PDB file of C-alpha atoms in Angstrom:
ATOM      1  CA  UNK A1234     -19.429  93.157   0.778  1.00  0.00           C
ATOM      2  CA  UNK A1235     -20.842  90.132  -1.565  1.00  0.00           C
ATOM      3  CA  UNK A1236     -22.464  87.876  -0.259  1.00  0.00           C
ATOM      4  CA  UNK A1237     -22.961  83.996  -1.654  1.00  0.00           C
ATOM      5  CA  UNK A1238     -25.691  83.662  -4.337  1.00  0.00           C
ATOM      6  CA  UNK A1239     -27.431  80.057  -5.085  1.00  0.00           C
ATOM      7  CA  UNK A1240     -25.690  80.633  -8.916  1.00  0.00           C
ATOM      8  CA  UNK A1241     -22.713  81.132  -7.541  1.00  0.00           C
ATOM      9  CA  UNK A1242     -22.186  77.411  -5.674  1.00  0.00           C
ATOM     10  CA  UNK A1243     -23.974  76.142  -8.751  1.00  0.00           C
ATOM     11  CA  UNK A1244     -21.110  76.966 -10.986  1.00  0.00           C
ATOM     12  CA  UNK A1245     -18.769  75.672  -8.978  1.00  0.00           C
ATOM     13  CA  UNK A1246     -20.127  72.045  -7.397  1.00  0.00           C
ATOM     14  CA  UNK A1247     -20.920  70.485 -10.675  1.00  0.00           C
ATOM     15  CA  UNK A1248     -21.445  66.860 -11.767  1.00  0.00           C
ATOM     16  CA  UNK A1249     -18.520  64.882 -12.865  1.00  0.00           C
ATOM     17  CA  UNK A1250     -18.002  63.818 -15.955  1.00  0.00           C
ATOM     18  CA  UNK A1251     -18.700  60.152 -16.723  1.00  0.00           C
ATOM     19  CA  UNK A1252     -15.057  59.265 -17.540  1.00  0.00           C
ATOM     20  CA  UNK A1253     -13.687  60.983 -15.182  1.00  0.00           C
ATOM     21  CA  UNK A1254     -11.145  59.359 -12.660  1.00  0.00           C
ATOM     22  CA  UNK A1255      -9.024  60.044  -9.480  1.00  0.00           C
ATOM     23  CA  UNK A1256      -6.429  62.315 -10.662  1.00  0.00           C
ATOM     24  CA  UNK A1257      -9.173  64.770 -11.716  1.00  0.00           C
ATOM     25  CA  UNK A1258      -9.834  65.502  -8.625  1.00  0.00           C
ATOM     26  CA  UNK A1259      -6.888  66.847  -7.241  1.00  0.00           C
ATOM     27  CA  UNK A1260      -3.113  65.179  -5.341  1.00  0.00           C
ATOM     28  CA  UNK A1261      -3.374  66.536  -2.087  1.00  0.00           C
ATOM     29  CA  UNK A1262      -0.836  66.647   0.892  1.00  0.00           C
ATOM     30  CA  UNK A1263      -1.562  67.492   3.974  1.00  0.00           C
ATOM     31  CA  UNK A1264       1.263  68.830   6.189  1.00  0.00           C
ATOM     32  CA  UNK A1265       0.908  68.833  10.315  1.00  0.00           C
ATOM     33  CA  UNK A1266      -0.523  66.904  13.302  1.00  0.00           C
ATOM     34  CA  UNK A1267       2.910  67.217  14.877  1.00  0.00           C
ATOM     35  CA  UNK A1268       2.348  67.220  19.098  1.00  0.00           C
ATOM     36  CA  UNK A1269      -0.224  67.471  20.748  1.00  0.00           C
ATOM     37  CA  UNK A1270      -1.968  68.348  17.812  1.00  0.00           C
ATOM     38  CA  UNK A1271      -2.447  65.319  16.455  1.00  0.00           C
ATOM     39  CA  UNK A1272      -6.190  65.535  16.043  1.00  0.00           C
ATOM     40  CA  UNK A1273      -5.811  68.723  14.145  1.00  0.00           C
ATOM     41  CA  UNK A1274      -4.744  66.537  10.981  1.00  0.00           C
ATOM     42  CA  UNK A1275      -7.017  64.426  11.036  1.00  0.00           C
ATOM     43  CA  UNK A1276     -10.056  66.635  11.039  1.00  0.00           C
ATOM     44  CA  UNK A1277      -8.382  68.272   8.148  1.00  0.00           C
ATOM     45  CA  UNK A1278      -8.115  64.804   5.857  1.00  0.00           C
ATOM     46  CA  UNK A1279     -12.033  64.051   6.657  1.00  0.00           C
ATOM     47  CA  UNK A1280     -12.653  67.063   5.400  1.00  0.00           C
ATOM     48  CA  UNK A1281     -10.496  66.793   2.159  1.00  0.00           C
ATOM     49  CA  UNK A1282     -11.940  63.144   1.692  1.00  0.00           C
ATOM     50  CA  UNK A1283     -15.091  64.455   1.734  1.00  0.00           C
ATOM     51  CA  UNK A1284     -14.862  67.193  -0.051  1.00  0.00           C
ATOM     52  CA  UNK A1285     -13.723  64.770  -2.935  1.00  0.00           C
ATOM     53  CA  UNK A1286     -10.389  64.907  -2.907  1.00  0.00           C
ATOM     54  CA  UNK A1287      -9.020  62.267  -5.619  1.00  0.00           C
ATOM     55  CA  UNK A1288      -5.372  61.518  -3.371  1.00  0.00           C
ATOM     56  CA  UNK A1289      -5.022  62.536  -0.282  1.00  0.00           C
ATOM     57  CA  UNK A1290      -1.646  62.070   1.892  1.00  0.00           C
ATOM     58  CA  UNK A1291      -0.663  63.461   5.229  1.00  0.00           C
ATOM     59  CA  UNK A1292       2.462  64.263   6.656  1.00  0.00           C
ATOM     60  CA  UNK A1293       2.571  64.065  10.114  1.00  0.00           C
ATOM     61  CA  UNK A1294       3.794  62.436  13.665  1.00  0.00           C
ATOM     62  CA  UNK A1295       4.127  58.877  13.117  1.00  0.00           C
ATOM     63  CA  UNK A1296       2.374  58.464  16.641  1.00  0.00           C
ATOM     64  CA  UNK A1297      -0.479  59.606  14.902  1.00  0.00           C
ATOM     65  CA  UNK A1298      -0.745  57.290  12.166  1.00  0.00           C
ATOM     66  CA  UNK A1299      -2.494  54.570  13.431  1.00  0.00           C
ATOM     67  CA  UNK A1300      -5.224  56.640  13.920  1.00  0.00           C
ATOM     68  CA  UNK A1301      -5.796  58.520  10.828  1.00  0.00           C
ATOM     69  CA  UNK A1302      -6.124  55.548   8.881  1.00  0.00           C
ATOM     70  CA  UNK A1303      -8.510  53.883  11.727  1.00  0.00           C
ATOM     71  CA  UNK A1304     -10.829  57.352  10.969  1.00  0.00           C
ATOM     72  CA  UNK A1305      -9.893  57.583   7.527  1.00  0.00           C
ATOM     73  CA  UNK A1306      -8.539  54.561   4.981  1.00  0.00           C
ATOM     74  CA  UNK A1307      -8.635  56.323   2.515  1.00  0.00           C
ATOM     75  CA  UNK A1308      -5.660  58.736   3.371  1.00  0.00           C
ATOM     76  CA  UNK A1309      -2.134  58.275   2.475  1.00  0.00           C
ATOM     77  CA  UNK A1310       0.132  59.083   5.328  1.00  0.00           C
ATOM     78  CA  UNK A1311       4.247  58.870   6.199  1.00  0.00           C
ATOM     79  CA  UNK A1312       6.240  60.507   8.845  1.00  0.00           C
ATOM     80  CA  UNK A1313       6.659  64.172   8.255  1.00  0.00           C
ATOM     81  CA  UNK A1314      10.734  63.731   9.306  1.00  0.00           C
ATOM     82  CA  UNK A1315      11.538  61.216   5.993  1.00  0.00           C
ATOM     83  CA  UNK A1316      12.425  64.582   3.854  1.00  0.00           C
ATOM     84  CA  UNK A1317      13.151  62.370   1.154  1.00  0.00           C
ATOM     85  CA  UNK A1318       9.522  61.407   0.980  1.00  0.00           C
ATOM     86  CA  UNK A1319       8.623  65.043   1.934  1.00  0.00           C
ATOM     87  CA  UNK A1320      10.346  66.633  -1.199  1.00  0.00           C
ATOM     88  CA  UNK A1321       8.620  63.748  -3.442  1.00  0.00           C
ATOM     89  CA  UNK A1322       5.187  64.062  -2.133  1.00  0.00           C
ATOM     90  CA  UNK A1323       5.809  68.135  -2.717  1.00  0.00           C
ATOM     91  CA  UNK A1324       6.753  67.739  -6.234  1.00  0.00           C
ATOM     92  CA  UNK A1325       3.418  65.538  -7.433  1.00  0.00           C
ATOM     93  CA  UNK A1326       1.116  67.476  -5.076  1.00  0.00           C
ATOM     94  CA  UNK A1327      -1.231  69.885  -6.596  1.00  0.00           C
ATOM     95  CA  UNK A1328      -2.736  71.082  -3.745  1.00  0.00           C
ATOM     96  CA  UNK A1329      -0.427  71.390  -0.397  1.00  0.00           C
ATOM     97  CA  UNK A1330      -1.929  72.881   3.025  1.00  0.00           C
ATOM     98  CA  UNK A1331       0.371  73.934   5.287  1.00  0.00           C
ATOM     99  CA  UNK A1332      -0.539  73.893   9.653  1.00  0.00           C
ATOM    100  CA  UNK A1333      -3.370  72.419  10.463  1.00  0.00           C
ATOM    101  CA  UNK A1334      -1.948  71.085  14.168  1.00  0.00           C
ATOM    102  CA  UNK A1335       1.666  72.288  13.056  1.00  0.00           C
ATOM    103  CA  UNK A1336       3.680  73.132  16.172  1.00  0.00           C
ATOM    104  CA  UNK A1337       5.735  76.437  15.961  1.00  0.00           C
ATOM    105  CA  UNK A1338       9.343  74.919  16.524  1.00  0.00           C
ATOM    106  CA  UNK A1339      12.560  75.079  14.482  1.00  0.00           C
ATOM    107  CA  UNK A1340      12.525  72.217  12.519  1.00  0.00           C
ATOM    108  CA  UNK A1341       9.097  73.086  11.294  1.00  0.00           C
ATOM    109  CA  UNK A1342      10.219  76.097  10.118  1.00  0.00           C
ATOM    110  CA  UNK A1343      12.989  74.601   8.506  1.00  0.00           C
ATOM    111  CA  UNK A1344       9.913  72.934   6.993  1.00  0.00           C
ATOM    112  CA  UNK A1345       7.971  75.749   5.923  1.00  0.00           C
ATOM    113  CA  UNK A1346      11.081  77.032   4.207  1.00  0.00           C
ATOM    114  CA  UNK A1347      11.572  73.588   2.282  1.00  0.00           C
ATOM    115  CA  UNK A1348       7.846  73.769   1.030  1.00  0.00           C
ATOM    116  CA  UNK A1349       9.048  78.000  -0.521  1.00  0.00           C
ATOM    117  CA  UNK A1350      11.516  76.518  -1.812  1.00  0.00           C
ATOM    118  CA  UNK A1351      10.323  73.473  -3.575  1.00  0.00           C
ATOM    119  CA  UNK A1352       6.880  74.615  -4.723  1.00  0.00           C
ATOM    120  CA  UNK A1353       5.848  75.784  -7.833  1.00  0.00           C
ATOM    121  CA  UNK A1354       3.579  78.561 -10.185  1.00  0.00           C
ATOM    122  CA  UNK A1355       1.136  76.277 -10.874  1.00  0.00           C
ATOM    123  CA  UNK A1356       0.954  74.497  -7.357  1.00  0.00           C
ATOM    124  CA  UNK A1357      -2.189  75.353  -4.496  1.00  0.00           C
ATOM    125  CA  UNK A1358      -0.501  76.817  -1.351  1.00  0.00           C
ATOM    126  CA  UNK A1359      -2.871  76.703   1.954  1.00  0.00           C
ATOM    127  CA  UNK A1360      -1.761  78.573   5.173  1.00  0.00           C
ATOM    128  CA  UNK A1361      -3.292  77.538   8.100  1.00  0.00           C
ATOM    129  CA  UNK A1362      -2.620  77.816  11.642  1.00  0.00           C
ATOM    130  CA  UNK A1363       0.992  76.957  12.841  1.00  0.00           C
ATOM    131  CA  UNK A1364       1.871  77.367   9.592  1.00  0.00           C
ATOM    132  CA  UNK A1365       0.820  81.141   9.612  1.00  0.00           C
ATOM    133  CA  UNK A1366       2.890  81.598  12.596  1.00  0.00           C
ATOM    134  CA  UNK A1367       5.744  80.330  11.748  1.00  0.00           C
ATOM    135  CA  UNK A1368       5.601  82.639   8.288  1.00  0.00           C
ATOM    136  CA  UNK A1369       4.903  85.590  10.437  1.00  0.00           C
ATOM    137  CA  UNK A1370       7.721  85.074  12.419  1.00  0.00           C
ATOM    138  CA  UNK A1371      10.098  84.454   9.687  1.00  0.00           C
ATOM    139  CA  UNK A1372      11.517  86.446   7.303  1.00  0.00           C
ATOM    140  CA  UNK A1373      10.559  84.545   4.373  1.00  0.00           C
ATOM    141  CA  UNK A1374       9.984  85.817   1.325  1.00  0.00           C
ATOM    142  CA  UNK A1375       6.280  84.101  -0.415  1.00  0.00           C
ATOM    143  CA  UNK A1376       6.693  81.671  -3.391  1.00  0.00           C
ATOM    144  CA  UNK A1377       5.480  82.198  -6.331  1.00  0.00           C
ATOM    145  CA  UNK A1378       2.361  80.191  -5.743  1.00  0.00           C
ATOM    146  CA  UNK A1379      -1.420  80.158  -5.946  1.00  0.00           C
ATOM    147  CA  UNK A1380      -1.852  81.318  -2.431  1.00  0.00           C
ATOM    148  CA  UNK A1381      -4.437  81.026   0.289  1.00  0.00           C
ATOM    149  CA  UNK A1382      -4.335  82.297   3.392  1.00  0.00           C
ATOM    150  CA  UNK A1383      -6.899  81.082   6.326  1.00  0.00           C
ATOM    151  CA  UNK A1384      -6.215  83.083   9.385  1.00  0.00           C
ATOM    152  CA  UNK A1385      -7.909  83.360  12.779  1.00  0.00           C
ATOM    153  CA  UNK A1386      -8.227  86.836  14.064  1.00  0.00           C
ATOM    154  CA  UNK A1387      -4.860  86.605  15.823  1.00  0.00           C
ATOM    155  CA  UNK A1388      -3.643  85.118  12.858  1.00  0.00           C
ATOM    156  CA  UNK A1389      -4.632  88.318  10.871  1.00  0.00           C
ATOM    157  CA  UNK A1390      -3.483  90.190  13.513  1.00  0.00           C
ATOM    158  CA  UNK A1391       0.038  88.320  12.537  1.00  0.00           C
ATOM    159  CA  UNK A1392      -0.235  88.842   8.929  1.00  0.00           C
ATOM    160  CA  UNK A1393      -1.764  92.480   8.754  1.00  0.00           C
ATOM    161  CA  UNK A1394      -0.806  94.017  11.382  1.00  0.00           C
ATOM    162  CA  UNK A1395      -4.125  95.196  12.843  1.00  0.00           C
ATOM    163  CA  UNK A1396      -4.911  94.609  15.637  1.00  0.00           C
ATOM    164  CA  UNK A1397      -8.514  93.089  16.956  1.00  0.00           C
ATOM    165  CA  UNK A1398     -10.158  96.199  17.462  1.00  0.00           C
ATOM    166  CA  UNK A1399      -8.683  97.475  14.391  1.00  0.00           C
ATOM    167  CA  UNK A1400      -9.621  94.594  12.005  1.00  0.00           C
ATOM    168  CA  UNK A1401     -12.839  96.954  10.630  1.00  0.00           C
ATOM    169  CA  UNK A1402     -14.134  96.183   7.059  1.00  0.00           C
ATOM    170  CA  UNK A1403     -12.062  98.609   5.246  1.00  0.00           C
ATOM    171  CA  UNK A1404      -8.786  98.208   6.972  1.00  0.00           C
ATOM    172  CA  UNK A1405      -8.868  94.507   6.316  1.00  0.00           C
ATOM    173  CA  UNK A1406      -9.443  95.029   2.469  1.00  0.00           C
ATOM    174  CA  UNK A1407      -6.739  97.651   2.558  1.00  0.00           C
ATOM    175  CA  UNK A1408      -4.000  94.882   4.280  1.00  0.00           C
ATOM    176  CA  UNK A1409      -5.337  92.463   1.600  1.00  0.00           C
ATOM    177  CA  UNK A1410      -3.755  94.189  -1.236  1.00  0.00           C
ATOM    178  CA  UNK A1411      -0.005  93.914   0.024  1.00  0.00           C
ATOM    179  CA  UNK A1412      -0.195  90.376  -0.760  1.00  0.00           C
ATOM    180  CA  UNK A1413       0.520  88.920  -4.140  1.00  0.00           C
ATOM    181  CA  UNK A1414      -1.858  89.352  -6.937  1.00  0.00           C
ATOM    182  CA  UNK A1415      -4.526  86.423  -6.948  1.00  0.00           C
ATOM    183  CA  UNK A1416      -3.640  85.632  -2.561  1.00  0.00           C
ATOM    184  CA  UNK A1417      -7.134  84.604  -1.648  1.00  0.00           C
ATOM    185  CA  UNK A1418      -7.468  85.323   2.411  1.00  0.00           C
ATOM    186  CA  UNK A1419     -10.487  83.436   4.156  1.00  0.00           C
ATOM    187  CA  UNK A1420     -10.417  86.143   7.484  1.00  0.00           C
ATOM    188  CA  UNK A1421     -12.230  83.761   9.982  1.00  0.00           C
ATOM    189  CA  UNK A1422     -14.484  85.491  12.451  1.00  0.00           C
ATOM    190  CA  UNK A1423     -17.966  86.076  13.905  1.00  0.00           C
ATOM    191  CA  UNK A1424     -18.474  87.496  10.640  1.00  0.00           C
ATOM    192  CA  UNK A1425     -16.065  85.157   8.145  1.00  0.00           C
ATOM    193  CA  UNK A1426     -14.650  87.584   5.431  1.00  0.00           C
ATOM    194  CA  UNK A1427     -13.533  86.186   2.045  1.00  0.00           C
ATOM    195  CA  UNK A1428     -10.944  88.359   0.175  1.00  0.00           C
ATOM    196  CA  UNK A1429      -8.423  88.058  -3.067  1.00  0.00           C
ATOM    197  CA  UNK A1430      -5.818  90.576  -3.470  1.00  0.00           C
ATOM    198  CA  UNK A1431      -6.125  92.876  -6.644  1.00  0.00           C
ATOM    199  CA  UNK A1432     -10.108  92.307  -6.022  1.00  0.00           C
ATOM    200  CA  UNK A1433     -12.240  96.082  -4.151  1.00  0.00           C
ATOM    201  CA  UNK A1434     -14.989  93.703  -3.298  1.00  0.00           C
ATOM    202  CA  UNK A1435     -14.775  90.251  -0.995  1.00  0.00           C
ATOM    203  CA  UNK A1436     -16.905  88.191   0.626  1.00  0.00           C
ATOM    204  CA  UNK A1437     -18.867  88.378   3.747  1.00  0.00           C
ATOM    205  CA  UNK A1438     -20.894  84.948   5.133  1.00  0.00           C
ATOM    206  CA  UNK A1439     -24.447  85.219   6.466  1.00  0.00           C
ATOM    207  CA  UNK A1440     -24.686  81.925   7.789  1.00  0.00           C
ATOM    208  CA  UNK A1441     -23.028  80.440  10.720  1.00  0.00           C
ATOM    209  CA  UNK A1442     -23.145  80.931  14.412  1.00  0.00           C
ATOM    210  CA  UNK A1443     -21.378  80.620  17.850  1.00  0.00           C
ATOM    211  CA  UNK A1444     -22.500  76.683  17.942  1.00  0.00           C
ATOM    212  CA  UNK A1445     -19.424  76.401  15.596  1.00  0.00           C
ATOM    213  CA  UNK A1446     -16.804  77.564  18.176  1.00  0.00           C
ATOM    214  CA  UNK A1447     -15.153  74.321  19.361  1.00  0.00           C
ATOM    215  CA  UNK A1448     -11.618  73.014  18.197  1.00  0.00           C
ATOM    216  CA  UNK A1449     -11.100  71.814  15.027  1.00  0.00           C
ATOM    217  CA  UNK A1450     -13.610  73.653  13.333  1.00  0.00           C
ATOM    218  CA  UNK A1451     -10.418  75.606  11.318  1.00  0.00           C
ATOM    219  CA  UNK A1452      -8.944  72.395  10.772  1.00  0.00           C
ATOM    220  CA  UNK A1453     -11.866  70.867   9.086  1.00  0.00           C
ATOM    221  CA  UNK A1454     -12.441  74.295   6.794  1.00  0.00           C
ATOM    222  CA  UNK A1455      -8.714  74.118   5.888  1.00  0.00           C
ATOM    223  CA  UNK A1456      -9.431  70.552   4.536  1.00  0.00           C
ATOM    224  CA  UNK A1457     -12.779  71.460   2.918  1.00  0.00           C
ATOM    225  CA  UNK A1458     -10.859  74.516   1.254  1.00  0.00           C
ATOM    226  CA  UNK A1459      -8.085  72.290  -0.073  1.00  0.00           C
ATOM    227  CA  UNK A1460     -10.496  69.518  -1.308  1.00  0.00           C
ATOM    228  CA  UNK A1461     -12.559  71.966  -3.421  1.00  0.00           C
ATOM    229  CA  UNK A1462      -8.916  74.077  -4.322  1.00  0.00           C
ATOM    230  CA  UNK A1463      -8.045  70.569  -6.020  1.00  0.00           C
ATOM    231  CA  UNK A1464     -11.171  70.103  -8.088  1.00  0.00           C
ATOM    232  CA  UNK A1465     -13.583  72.464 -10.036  1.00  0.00           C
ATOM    233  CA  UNK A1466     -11.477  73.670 -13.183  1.00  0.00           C
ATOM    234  CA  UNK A1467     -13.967  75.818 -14.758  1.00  0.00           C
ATOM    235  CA  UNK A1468     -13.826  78.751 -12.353  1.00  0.00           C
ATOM    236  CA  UNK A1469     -11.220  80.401 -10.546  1.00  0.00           C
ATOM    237  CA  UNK A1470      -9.953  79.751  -7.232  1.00  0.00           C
ATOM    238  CA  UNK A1471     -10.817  82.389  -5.806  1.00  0.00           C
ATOM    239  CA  UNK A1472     -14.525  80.768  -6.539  1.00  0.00           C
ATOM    240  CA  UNK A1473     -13.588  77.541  -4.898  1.00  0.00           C
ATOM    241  CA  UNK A1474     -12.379  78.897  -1.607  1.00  0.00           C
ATOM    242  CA  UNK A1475     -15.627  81.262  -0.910  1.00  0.00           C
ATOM    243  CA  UNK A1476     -18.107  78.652  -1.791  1.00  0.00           C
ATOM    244  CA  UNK A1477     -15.963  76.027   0.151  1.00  0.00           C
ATOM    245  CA  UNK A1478     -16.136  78.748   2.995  1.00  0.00           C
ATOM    246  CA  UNK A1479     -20.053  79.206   2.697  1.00  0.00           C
ATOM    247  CA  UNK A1480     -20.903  75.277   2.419  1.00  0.00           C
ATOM    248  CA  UNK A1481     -18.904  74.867   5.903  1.00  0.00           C
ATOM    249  CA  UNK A1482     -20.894  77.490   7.474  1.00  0.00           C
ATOM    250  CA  UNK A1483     -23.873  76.450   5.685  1.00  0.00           C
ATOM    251  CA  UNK A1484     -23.912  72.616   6.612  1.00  0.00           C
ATOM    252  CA  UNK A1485     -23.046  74.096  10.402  1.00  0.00           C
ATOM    253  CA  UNK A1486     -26.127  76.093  10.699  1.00  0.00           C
ATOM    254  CA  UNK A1487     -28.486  73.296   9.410  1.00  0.00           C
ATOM    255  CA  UNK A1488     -26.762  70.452  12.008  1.00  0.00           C
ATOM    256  CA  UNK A1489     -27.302  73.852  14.728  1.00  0.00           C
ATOM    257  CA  UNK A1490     -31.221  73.551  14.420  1.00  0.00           C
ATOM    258  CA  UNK A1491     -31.176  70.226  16.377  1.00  0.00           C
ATOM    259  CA  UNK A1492     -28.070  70.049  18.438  1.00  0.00           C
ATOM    260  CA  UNK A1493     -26.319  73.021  20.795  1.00  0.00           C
ATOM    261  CA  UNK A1494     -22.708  72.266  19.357  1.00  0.00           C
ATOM    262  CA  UNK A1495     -21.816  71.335  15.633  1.00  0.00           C
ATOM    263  CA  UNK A1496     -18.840  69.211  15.764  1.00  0.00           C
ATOM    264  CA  UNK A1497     -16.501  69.366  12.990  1.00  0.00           C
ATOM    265  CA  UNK A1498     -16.272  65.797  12.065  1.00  0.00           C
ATOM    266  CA  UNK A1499     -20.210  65.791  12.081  1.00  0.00           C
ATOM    267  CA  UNK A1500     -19.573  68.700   8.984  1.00  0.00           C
ATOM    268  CA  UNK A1501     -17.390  66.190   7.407  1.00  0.00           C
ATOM    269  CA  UNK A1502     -19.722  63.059   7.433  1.00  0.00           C
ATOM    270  CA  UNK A1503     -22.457  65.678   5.732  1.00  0.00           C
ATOM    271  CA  UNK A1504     -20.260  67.307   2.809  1.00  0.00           C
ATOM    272  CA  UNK A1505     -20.939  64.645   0.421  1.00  0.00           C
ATOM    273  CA  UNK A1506     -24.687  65.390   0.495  1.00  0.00           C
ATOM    274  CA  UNK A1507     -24.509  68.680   0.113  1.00  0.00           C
ATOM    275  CA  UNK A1508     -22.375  68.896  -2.543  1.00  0.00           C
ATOM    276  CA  UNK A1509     -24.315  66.314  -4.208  1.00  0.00           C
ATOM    277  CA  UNK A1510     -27.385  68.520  -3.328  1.00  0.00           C
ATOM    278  CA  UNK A1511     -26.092  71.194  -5.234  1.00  0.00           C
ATOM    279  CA  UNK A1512     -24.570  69.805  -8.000  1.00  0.00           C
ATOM    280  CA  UNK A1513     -28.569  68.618  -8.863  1.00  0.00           C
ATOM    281  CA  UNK A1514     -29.976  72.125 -10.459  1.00  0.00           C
ATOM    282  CA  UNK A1515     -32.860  70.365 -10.499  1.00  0.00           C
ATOM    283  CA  UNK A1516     -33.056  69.086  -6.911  1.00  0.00           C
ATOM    284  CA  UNK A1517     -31.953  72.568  -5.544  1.00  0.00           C
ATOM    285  CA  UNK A1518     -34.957  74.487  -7.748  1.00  0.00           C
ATOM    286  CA  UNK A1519     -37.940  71.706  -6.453  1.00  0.00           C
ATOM    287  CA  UNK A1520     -36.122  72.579  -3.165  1.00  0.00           C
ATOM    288  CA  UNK A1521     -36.292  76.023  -2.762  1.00  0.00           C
ATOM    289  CA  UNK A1522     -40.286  75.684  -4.606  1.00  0.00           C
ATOM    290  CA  UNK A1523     -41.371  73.665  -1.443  1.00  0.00           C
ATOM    291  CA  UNK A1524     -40.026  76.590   0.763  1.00  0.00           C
TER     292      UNK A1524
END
């Protein structure tokens, strides 16, 4: 297994270009929150905000949005039952992530469907949570999309077949290649594995730690994930995801040296210094010289 070199997050956080503008930075919509999961979607958006995100907009309870624009102004949201909207927001999203806080009912699997149906080659597809349990359930066959996959180990378990016991370094990488060419899988764990199908070799974190086991620390990589999935042209998505993966973790263990629990909105709040951190070759090299 790889793990994440300095060169490697280097060529993918990079400075913006001086004329650059919101719609560089990726349309995102964010689909979930339904109840009780309210805060699920939330955490997600900071996350996606922070990571850059040009648009963001999140489809979700109306109960709940009164209180993602008190966190988080500057999110979009609308009521994840106006299909109408739904089907509009679909077709001008380039980035969609799917569960975060998604109940597993009917009518959001009647959801789920829609999204197969409506998406497109070129879109970002993100499968998290609820939204990997309602798939798993279904019989649905995957669209032809650029997909990402972010399960939990009983979300693998779902999706692969193995179960926990059996979820062993060379099993997993075998269960990654029955998806779709290019499906990048982020297999969260103890021991977070980063695969793409049609790739021998994934990615295997070294940083991160048990202080990150509270709820909504999924939710807020999901967002991260789908903030960098909608930016960073120059290399391949695959690329995006693992280093999106690795700052999460990274940013965790830091906050860990002077606290006993990393929240996940305290991840959020750091992103955009990290990322400007590493988009500064020169701040990163007189960095690592004073080590």
């Amino acid at each position: 297994m790889n793990t994440v070199q300095k060169d490697e997050i280097q060529r993918v956080i990079v400075k913006r270009e001086a004329r650059s503008y919101k719609g560089d930075f990726g349309r995102l919509l964010l689909i979930g929150g339904t109840y009780p999961y309210g805060g699920a979607i939330i955490m997600a958006a900071l996350a996606a905000v922070h990571s850059g995100a040009g648009l963001v907009t999140v489809a979700t309870d109306p109960d709940n949005l009164t209180a993602l624009h008190s966190h988080l102004p500057e999110a979009m949201g609308f009521d994840l039952a106006d299909h109408e909207l739904l089907c509009e927001q679909l077709q001008k999203a380039s980035v969609i992530l799917v569960g975060p806080g998604l109940k597993e009912a009917r009518e959001n699997q009647a959801i789920l469907h829609m999204i197969f149906e409506k998406i497109s080659s070129q879109q970002v597809l993100i499968l998290d949570g609820g939204a990997i349990s309602l798939f798993a359930a279904s019989q649905f066959e995957l669209p032809e999309a650029r997909l990402v996959f972010t399960p939990h180990q009983k979300e693998w378990e779902k999706l692969s077949g193995l179960d926990l016991e059996s979820q062993t370094e060379d099993k997993s990488r075998k269960a990654v290649q029955s998806f779709p060419q290019g499906t990048v899988i982020v297999e969260k764990g103890p021991h977070t594995r980063i695969w793409a199908s049609g790739q021998e070799e994934g990615y295997q974190l070294d940083v991160g730690g048990p202080y990150q086991a509270t709820g909504g620390m999924g939710d807020t990589l999901a967002g991260m994930i789908a903030g960098f999935a909608g930016q960073f042209p120059q290399v391949s998505l695959y690329e995006r995801v693992v280093v999106a993966t690795y700052l999460h973790s990274a940013i965790a263990e830091d906050l860990s040296k002077e606290v006993y629990v990393v929240l996940p909105t305290t991840i959020s709040q750091e992103i955009p210094k990290w990322m400007k951190k590493w988009s500064d070759k020169d701040q990163v090299t007189s960095t690592e010289n004073r080590k």
